């Protein structure tokens, strides 16, 4: 016979989510393998939300999609506000990654998180309806991604349409629609998506819908607290303020809680202590005592940095209220205790009587204690866990702001560096003392993965362990972010409990430092890449040096914190175990010695990390300097090569331009010679014809007849040197008889022209751009100067600031005809604070054509009476042309312009009929 089938698994998630619910809120589903499951509607809705964004692939070629849990937390909060999900939520300090262009930056902020929603995710994952994927990052922060599994998709096929409608009603939206009309919605374009930016979370759709989520809004409530410190931390019997008679005031205040609270646990006579460790040295503790001026006996004062200096000895308030501090007691080199009345402004209608007591120890432990008198209309014997979580969050924010004013600048810098710039949102270890709890169960009964554990997790974090001591009226629950102590008998050992909280607070800071070392490690890795990679970017080494300097500063700050932490840990001595059985059980449960030893090893590991990082930075600095020297030598070599090429190109271009201009001159001179030759030939023909006419007239009177041209040229015309001869004609006729005379004559005249042109061209300026900068100190009228500049072309006015001085730079091109075709570019710098003209620059292109330059050169030589004969060629350098250009092209015009500038832009001096 076949073997019997295995027993079916439990048919419910947990007692709080399925078994304890009425049948109308539970759906029963049977899988294809015959296993039956009981699933609450809230679990099914949550699974349906995930299925819209992430599903497991059905085929091999189908890509899988995943959804981050952080985005799901935002959607759960939106579903709670829309009253479609029946979960609770409470504020919690979270780390949110913000994706930038090159890296991922983490920001610590308070965010409304539903612990019941996260518990439901855990239940769905445990039963196989959701697949999870943990994504690690470089800063030791892991992100959980979710997707609906094949089993979960089969469950959703049997989901009732009413549940689908409830989810789709808040999950889809269109621009301009106050509520979703599902029949008009598109399954992709109208689906909401969560985007993280600098301001928080943004809910958008592909169709253009955009809305800012309120998940980061911390709801204020009305409450009344009194200062509290356990006697183990006190150093005197000074009485603290008691606000129990003012408990009725919170009942008149308003509340900003938007969702419906499901209260499962009620506490009575709650005493809360917020504990943390801050870097504290002996000198900084002395600064604390001097800041409070405790040695002078004045115990009531207001200490704050929230003032700004307006004038000499005048302080102006920056808009925030200042806490009133009353010193209780202090002990040299030990501790300082005081009570503070926090009077920060709240929203309209919120009534908060917020008074706390503070204990600042020389070993860096800072504890703020408060006794809860009332929250809203609930008195001290009826305190809800949901409301208590919001009260503690408000206390966390307020005491962070108060401590920022009490700590020194160095301490605030260390805290901001360790907490990624968000030290005001850091979480503290919460210690809660309560006389009783309702419902009263055994300690293990609250670790049920249900409503009790979820409600405790909202206040003290994820539960770790719990134990009863004696009867069930005394037990302790230890969690990641806090501890709950129930029972009056345990208060006799509050010193042991407080020491454990001190060690846990130091351990929390050590964990933060370890995450910081991971960021330093990633920076060092990036620095090594920048050092080894050959990047043509000229700012490559500047970025590497900046990153090295920032990393060195972080390592130095981390080293200083580690010195304080290790030194303060040595001051903590674990006491011996009590003699009675009750105290020994508590001592064994707290594990003080083990916690102290583990913290010591963590600090030793962090110290070794710091030493390694320092050595690595030194090595990288040497490699960076070597690489930079190689780059600089290579850059200089390339620059020299490119400069040589540019000089060669410039010389070649200059020679080509000179040859071109000389060729133009030769062609023009050649044309002149041809013109003269043609002119002489024409005159010879003219006089030859005239001679023939004269000879014909002479033959009629009996003179001899001219037989030919040769006879005329020899007999009638005469010799070229005779007095009665036609001079051009005889010379032309006689010279034409010489072979190649015309060609030789042209070559001689061309050579003579080239020699003269070369000697004159040697003195021509090759840089035609002239830049003249004039320093001056003139008073100006800014209004007139603006009007003067706006009348010109290509005007531009820029404003520059340098420390306490303000400058105005005017740039324009004058339109006056006196400048000719080459108009200059004029820049004027004015100091607007003193209304004075600082300097002015004139840039003008003075390039002239060859013939125009030759004409000015000859005129200048004649005007100056200088001659090139008998002088060296180097003596007639560019100074001659500079003087000529100053006289003819620039100096007179500059004087005219500056005189007009003085007249137009000058300010009146107050004397009648005079301006400058």
PDB file of N, CA and C in Angstrom, residues 82-117:
ATOM      1  N   UNK A  82      -6.152  55.759   3.877  1.00  0.00           N
ATOM      2  CA  UNK A  82      -7.366  55.621   3.054  1.00  0.00           C
ATOM      3  C   UNK A  82      -8.378  54.681   3.680  1.00  0.00           C
ATOM      4  N   UNK A  83      -8.051  54.118   4.851  1.00  0.00           N
ATOM      5  CA  UNK A  83      -8.907  53.194   5.598  1.00  0.00           C
ATOM      6  C   UNK A  83      -9.239  51.950   4.773  1.00  0.00           C
ATOM      7  N   UNK A  84      -8.246  51.492   3.995  1.00  0.00           N
ATOM      8  CA  UNK A  84      -8.375  50.251   3.246  1.00  0.00           C
ATOM      9  C   UNK A  84      -7.563  49.122   3.860  1.00  0.00           C
ATOM     10  N   UNK A  85      -6.631  49.455   4.734  1.00  0.00           N
ATOM     11  CA  UNK A  85      -5.842  48.463   5.457  1.00  0.00           C
ATOM     12  C   UNK A  85      -6.038  48.706   6.944  1.00  0.00           C
ATOM     13  N   UNK A  86      -6.287  47.641   7.674  1.00  0.00           N
ATOM     14  CA  UNK A  86      -6.578  47.737   9.101  1.00  0.00           C
ATOM     15  C   UNK A  86      -5.314  47.423   9.902  1.00  0.00           C
ATOM     16  N   UNK A  87      -4.326  48.345   9.821  1.00  0.00           N
ATOM     17  CA  UNK A  87      -3.065  48.204  10.540  1.00  0.00           C
ATOM     18  C   UNK A  87      -2.833  49.449  11.387  1.00  0.00           C
ATOM     19  N   UNK A  88      -1.954  49.302  12.377  1.00  0.00           N
ATOM     20  CA  UNK A  88      -1.471  50.433  13.168  1.00  0.00           C
ATOM     21  C   UNK A  88      -0.130  50.894  12.611  1.00  0.00           C
ATOM     22  N   UNK A  89       0.246  52.117  12.941  1.00  0.00           N
ATOM     23  CA  UNK A  89       1.548  52.639  12.551  1.00  0.00           C
ATOM     24  C   UNK A  89       2.055  53.544  13.661  1.00  0.00           C
ATOM     25  N   UNK A  90       3.373  53.705  13.681  1.00  0.00           N
ATOM     26  CA  UNK A  90       4.025  54.546  14.689  1.00  0.00           C
ATOM     27  C   UNK A  90       5.316  55.082  14.101  1.00  0.00           C
ATOM     28  N   UNK A  91       5.762  56.263  14.538  1.00  0.00           N
ATOM     29  CA  UNK A  91       7.016  56.821  14.008  1.00  0.00           C
ATOM     30  C   UNK A  91       8.228  56.037  14.471  1.00  0.00           C
ATOM     31  N   UNK A  92       9.203  55.929  13.579  1.00  0.00           N
ATOM     32  CA  UNK A  92      10.426  55.176  13.865  1.00  0.00           C
ATOM     33  C   UNK A  92      11.569  55.796  13.087  1.00  0.00           C
ATOM     34  N   UNK A  93      12.741  55.849  13.709  1.00  0.00           N
ATOM     35  CA  UNK A  93      13.929  56.385  13.052  1.00  0.00           C
ATOM     36  C   UNK A  93      14.457  55.358  12.056  1.00  0.00           C
ATOM     37  N   UNK A  94      14.469  55.733  10.771  1.00  0.00           N
ATOM     38  CA  UNK A  94      14.886  54.823   9.706  1.00  0.00           C
ATOM     39  C   UNK A  94      15.981  55.478   8.878  1.00  0.00           C
ATOM     40  N   UNK A  95      16.690  54.648   8.125  1.00  0.00           N
ATOM     41  CA  UNK A  95      17.730  55.095   7.207  1.00  0.00           C
ATOM     42  C   UNK A  95      17.223  54.885   5.796  1.00  0.00           C
ATOM     43  N   UNK A  96      17.151  55.964   5.035  1.00  0.00           N
ATOM     44  CA  UNK A  96      16.596  55.918   3.688  1.00  0.00           C
ATOM     45  C   UNK A  96      17.702  56.189   2.682  1.00  0.00           C
ATOM     46  N   UNK A  97      17.852  55.329   1.683  1.00  0.00           N
ATOM     47  CA  UNK A  97      18.869  55.585   0.648  1.00  0.00           C
ATOM     48  C   UNK A  97      18.342  56.543  -0.408  1.00  0.00           C
ATOM     49  N   UNK A  98      19.166  57.521  -0.764  1.00  0.00           N
ATOM     50  CA  UNK A  98      18.837  58.469  -1.827  1.00  0.00           C
ATOM     51  C   UNK A  98      19.851  58.262  -2.945  1.00  0.00           C
ATOM     52  N   UNK A  99      19.363  57.900  -4.119  1.00  0.00           N
ATOM     53  CA  UNK A  99      20.224  57.594  -5.261  1.00  0.00           C
ATOM     54  C   UNK A  99      20.612  58.888  -5.945  1.00  0.00           C
ATOM     55  N   UNK A 100      21.928  59.134  -6.040  1.00  0.00           N
ATOM     56  CA  UNK A 100      22.447  60.306  -6.717  1.00  0.00           C
ATOM     57  C   UNK A 100      23.116  59.875  -8.015  1.00  0.00           C
ATOM     58  N   UNK A 101      23.833  60.798  -8.666  1.00  0.00           N
ATOM     59  CA  UNK A 101      24.410  60.504  -9.963  1.00  0.00           C
ATOM     60  C   UNK A 101      25.503  59.446  -9.879  1.00  0.00           C
ATOM     61  N   UNK A 102      26.365  59.536  -8.868  1.00  0.00           N
ATOM     62  CA  UNK A 102      27.510  58.643  -8.799  1.00  0.00           C
ATOM     63  C   UNK A 102      27.435  57.641  -7.657  1.00  0.00           C
ATOM     64  N   UNK A 103      26.656  57.908  -6.628  1.00  0.00           N
ATOM     65  CA  UNK A 103      26.645  57.033  -5.464  1.00  0.00           C
ATOM     66  C   UNK A 103      25.275  57.092  -4.805  1.00  0.00           C
ATOM     67  N   UNK A 104      25.142  56.272  -3.755  1.00  0.00           N
ATOM     68  CA  UNK A 104      23.915  56.217  -2.973  1.00  0.00           C
ATOM     69  C   UNK A 104      24.199  56.851  -1.615  1.00  0.00           C
ATOM     70  N   UNK A 105      23.445  57.871  -1.276  1.00  0.00           N
ATOM     71  CA  UNK A 105      23.624  58.586  -0.014  1.00  0.00           C
ATOM     72  C   UNK A 105      22.495  58.204   0.936  1.00  0.00           C
ATOM     73  N   UNK A 106      22.838  57.977   2.192  1.00  0.00           N
ATOM     74  CA  UNK A 106      21.868  57.539   3.191  1.00  0.00           C
ATOM     75  C   UNK A 106      21.465  58.725   4.058  1.00  0.00           C
ATOM     76  N   UNK A 107      20.176  58.799   4.336  1.00  0.00           N
ATOM     77  CA  UNK A 107      19.611  59.869   5.157  1.00  0.00           C
ATOM     78  C   UNK A 107      18.810  59.228   6.278  1.00  0.00           C
ATOM     79  N   UNK A 108      19.032  59.698   7.503  1.00  0.00           N
ATOM     80  CA  UNK A 108      18.309  59.184   8.660  1.00  0.00           C
ATOM     81  C   UNK A 108      17.143  60.129   8.969  1.00  0.00           C
ATOM     82  N   UNK A 109      15.921  59.581   8.966  1.00  0.00           N
ATOM     83  CA  UNK A 109      14.720  60.371   9.206  1.00  0.00           C
ATOM     84  C   UNK A 109      13.710  59.535   9.979  1.00  0.00           C
ATOM     85  N   UNK A 110      12.780  60.243  10.630  1.00  0.00           N
ATOM     86  CA  UNK A 110      11.662  59.569  11.283  1.00  0.00           C
ATOM     87  C   UNK A 110      10.579  59.303  10.247  1.00  0.00           C
ATOM     88  N   UNK A 111      10.035  58.101  10.298  1.00  0.00           N
ATOM     89  CA  UNK A 111       9.072  57.662   9.295  1.00  0.00           C
ATOM     90  C   UNK A 111       8.003  56.829   9.988  1.00  0.00           C
ATOM     91  N   UNK A 112       6.764  56.978   9.558  1.00  0.00           N
ATOM     92  CA  UNK A 112       5.655  56.193  10.110  1.00  0.00           C
ATOM     93  C   UNK A 112       5.685  54.780   9.535  1.00  0.00           C
ATOM     94  N   UNK A 113       5.971  53.825  10.391  1.00  0.00           N
ATOM     95  CA  UNK A 113       6.110  52.422   9.992  1.00  0.00           C
ATOM     96  C   UNK A 113       5.018  51.609  10.674  1.00  0.00           C
ATOM     97  N   UNK A 114       4.441  50.693   9.935  1.00  0.00           N
ATOM     98  CA  UNK A 114       3.446  49.780  10.484  1.00  0.00           C
ATOM     99  C   UNK A 114       4.125  48.467  10.850  1.00  0.00           C
ATOM    100  N   UNK A 115       4.261  48.202  12.141  1.00  0.00           N
ATOM    101  CA  UNK A 115       4.837  46.940  12.580  1.00  0.00           C
ATOM    102  C   UNK A 115       3.904  45.772  12.268  1.00  0.00           C
ATOM    103  N   UNK A 116       2.592  46.004  12.301  1.00  0.00           N
ATOM    104  CA  UNK A 116       1.652  44.950  11.928  1.00  0.00           C
ATOM    105  C   UNK A 116       1.792  44.605  10.447  1.00  0.00           C
ATOM    106  N   UNK A 117       2.026  45.627   9.611  1.00  0.00           N
ATOM    107  CA  UNK A 117       2.244  45.354   8.198  1.00  0.00           C
ATOM    108  C   UNK A 117       3.499  44.542   7.963  1.00  0.00           C
TER     109      UNK A 117
END
